[in-house]
Short mmCIF file of C-alpha atoms in Angstrom, two decimals:
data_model
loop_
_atom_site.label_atom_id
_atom_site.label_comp_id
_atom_site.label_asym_id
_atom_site.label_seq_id
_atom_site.Cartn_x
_atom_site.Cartn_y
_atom_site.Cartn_z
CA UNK A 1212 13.82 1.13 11.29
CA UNK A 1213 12.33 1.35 7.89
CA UNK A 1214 10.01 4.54 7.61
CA UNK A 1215 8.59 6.37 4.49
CA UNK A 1216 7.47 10.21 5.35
CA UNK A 1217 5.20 12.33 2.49
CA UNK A 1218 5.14 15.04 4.50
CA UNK A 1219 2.45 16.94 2.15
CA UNK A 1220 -1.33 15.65 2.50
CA UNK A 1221 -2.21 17.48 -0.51
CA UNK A 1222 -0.50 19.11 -3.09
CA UNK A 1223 -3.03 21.44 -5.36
CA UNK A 1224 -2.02 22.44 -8.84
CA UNK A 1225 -3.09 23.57 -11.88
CA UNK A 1226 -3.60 22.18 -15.07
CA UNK A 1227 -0.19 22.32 -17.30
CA UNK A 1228 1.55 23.42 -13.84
CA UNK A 1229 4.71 21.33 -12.83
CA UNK A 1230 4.15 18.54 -10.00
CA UNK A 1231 6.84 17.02 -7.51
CA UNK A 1232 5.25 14.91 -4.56
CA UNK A 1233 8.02 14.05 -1.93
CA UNK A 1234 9.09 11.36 -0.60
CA UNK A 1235 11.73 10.86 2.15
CA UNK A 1236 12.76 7.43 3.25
CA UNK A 1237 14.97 6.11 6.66
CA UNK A 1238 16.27 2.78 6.11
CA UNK A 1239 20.03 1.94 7.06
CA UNK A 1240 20.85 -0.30 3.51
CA UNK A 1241 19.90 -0.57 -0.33
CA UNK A 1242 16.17 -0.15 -0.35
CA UNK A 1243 13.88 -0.96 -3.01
CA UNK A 1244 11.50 2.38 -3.92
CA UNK A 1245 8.30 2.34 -5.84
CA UNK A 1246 5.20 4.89 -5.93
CA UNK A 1247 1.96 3.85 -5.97
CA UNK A 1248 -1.21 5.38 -7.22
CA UNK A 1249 -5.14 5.50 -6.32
CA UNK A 1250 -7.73 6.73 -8.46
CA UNK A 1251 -10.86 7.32 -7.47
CA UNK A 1252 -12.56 4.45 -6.76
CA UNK A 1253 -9.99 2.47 -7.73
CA UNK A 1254 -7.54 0.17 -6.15
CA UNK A 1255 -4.06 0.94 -5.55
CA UNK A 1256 -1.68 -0.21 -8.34
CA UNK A 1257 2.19 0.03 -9.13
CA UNK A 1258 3.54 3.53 -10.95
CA UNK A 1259 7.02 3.02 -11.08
CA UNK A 1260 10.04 1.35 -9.08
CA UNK A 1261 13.39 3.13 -9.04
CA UNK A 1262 14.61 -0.05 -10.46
CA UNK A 1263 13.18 0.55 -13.97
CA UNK A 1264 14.19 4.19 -14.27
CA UNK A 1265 11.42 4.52 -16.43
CA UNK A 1266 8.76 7.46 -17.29
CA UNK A 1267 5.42 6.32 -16.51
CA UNK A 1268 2.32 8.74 -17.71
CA UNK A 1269 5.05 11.60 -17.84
CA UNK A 1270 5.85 10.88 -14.27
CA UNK A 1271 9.91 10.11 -13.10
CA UNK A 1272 11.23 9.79 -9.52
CA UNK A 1273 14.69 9.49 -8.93
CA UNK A 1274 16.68 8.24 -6.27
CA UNK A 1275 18.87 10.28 -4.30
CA UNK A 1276 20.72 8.38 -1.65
CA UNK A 1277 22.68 11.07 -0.09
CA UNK A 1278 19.05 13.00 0.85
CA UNK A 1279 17.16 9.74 1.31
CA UNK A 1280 14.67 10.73 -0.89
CA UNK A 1281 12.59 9.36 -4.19
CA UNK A 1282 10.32 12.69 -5.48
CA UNK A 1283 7.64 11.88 -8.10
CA UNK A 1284 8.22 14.61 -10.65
CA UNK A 1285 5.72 15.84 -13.61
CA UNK A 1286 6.71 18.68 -15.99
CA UNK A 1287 2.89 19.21 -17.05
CA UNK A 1288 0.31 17.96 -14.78
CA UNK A 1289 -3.17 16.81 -16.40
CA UNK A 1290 -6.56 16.55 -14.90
CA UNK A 1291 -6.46 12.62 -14.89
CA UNK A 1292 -3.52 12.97 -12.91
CA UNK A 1293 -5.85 13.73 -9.38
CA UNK A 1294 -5.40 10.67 -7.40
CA UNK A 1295 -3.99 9.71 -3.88
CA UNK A 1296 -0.31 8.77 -4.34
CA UNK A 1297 1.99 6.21 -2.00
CA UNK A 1298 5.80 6.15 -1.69
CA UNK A 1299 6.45 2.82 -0.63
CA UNK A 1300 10.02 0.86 0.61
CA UNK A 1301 10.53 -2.69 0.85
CA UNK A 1302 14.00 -3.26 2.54
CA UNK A 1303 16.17 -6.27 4.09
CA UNK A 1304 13.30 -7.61 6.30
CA UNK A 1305 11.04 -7.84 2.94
CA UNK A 1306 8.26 -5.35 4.18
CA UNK A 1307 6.60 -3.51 2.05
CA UNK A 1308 6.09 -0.11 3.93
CA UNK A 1309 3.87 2.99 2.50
CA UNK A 1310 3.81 6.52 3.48
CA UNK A 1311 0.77 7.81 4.03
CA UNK A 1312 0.04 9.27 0.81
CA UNK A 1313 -0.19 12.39 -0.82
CA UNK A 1314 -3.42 13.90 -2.59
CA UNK A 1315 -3.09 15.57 -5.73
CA UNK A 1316 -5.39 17.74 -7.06
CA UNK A 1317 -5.29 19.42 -10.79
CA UNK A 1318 -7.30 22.22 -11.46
CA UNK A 1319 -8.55 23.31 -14.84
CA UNK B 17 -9.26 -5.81 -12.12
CA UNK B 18 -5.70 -6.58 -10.34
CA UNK B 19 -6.58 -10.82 -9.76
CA UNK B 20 -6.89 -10.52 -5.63
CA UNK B 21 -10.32 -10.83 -4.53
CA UNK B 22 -11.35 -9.70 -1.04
CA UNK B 23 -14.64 -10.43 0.92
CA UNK B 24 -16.56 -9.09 2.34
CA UNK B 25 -16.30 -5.76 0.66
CA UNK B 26 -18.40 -3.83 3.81
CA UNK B 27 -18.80 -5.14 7.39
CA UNK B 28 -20.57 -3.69 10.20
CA UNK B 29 -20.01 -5.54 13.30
CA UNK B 30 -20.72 -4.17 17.08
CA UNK B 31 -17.45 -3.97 19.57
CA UNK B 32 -16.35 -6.96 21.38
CA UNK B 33 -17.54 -9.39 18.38
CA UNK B 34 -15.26 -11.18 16.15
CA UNK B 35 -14.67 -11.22 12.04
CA UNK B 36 -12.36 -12.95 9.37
CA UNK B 37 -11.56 -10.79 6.24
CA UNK B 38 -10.68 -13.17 3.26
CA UNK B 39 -8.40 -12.32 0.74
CA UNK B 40 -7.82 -14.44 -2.62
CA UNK B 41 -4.18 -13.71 -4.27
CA UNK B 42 -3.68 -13.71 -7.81
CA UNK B 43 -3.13 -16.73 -9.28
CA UNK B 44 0.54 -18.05 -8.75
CA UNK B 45 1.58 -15.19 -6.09
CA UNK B 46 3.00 -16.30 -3.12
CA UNK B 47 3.32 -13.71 -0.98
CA UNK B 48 0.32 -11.74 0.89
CA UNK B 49 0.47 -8.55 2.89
CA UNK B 50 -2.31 -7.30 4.87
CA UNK B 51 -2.87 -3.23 5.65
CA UNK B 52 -5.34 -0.87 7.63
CA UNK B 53 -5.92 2.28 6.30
CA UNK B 54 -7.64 4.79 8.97
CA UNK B 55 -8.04 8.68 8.21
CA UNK B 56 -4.87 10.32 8.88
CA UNK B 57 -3.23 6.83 9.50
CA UNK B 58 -2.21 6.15 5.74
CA UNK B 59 -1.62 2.78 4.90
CA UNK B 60 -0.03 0.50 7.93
CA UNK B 61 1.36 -2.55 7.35
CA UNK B 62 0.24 -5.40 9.46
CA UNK B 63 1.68 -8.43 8.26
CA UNK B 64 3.02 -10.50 5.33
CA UNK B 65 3.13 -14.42 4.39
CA UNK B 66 5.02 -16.15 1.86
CA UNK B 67 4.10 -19.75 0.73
CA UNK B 68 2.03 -20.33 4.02
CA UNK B 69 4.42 -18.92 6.24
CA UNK B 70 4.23 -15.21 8.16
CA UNK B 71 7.57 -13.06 6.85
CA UNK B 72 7.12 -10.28 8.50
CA UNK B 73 5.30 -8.59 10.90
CA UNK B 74 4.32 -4.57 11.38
CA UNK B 75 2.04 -2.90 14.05
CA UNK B 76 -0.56 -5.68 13.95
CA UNK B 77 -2.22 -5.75 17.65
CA UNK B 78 -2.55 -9.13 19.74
CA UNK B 79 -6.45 -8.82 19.16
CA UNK B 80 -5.63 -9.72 15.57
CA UNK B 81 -4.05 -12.83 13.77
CA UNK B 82 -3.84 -13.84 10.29
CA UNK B 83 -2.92 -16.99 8.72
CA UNK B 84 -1.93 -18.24 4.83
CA UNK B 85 -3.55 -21.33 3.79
CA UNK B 86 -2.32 -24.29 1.57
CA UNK B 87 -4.21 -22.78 -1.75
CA UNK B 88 -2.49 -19.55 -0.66
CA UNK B 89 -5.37 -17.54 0.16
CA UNK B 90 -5.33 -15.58 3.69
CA UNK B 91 -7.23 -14.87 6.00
CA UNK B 92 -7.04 -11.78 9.05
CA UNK B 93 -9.13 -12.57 12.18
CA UNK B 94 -10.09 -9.54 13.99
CA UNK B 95 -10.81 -10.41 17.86
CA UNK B 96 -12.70 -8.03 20.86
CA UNK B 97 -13.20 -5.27 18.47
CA UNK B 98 -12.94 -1.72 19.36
CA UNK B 99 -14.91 1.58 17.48
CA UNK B 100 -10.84 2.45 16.78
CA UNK B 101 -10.66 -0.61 14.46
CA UNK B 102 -12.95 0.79 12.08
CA UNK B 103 -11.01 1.05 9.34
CA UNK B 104 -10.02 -0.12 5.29
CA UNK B 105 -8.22 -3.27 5.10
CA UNK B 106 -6.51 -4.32 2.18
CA UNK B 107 -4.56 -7.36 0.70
CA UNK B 108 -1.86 -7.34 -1.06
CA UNK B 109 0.09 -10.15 -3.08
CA UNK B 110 2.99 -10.71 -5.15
CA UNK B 111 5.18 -13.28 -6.76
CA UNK B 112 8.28 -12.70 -4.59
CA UNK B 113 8.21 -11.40 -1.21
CA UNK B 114 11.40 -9.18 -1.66
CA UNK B 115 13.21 -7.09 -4.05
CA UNK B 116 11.31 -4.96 -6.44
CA UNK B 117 8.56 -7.34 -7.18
CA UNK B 118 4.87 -5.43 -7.50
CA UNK B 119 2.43 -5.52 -4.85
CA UNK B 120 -1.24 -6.30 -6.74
CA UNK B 121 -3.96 -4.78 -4.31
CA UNK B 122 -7.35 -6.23 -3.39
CA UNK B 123 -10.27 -3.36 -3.23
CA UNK B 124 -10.43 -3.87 0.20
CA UNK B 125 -12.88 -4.25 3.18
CA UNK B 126 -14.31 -1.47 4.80
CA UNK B 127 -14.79 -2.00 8.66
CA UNK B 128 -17.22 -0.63 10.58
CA UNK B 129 -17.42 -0.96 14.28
CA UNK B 130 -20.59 0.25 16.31
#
């Protein structure tokens, strides 16, 4: 079965601090990883997929098969950064499967 | 502004009644995934279409169907409502329905059930 745990509800840090929300996944072949982001009063939209192996807004995640995980990491977190973030996993059966999400809150 | 429209935005509705929550996909995506989001709950996935036909299916109860329409937009019926279904619901869609193609999200509709 497909499952995405974040097993922290909110992570509070402070400004300049270093930031790594996890994300542990179950899923038996190649999945497809991405983390999604809400702003206030925004909608969710894409952050990065472990496809692109890209830094978005300072933000990596890598994927680490042997643990089954995909941690969102930030050297220096920033104000702006406070939003409600999603691991998400889309596997074999094509759904698209969220955690349920991890607050982040930076301090000044 | 992600492209998928969703209406209505709020809906109060008393239990046992019935409501449809539209959803509009970008233009050109296929695919359309529909989600609750209660407190504590996160966001569960209830179901997804691609071109008109359901894909795949999550913890959606029998009280509620959905259905993908020939211009692509979608629609979730919501049936004998209950004060538990009170909840966010949001749309989803994307070009592809697999592989690492990006979900665009709707703003969603917040239920309310009295």
């Amino acid at each position: 079965a497909q499952r995405v745990t974040q097993p922290e509800k909110l992570l509070s840090v402070f400004k300049g601090a270093p930031v790594e929300l996890k994300c542990n996944y179950s899923y038996s072949g190649s999945p497809e990883l991405f983390w999604y982001v809400q702003y206030s009063r925004q909608r969710l939209q894409l952050l990065l997929r472990h496809i692109s192996r890209e830094s978005i807004k300072g933000f990596t995640a890598d994927l680490n098969k042997g643990e089954t995980s995909f941690h969102l990491k930030k050297p220096f977190a920033q104000e702006e950064d406070s939003a409600m973030y999603y691991c998400a996993l889309r596997g074999a059966t094509n759904k698209l499967i969220f955690g349920t999400g991890t607050l982040l809150a930076v301090q000044p | 502004d992600s492209g998928v429209t969703q209406t209505p935005k709020h809906l109060i509705t008393a239990t046992g009644q019935r409501v449809t929550l539209r959803c509009s996909p970008r233009s050109g995506d296929l695919s359309v995934y529909w989600y609750q989001q209660s407190l504590d709950q996160g966001l569960q996935f209830l179901i997804q279409y691609y071109n008109g036909e359901e894909r795949a299916k999550g913890n959606i109860l029998e009280r509620f169907s959905a259905q993908q329409f020939p211009d692509l937009h979608s629609e979730l019926n919501l049936s004998s409502l209950e004060l538990g279904d009170s909840a966010l619901y949001f749309c989803a869609s994307s070009v592809l329905d697999r592989g690492h193609t990006e979900a665009f999200f709707g703003q969603g509709t917040r239920l309310t059930v009295v």
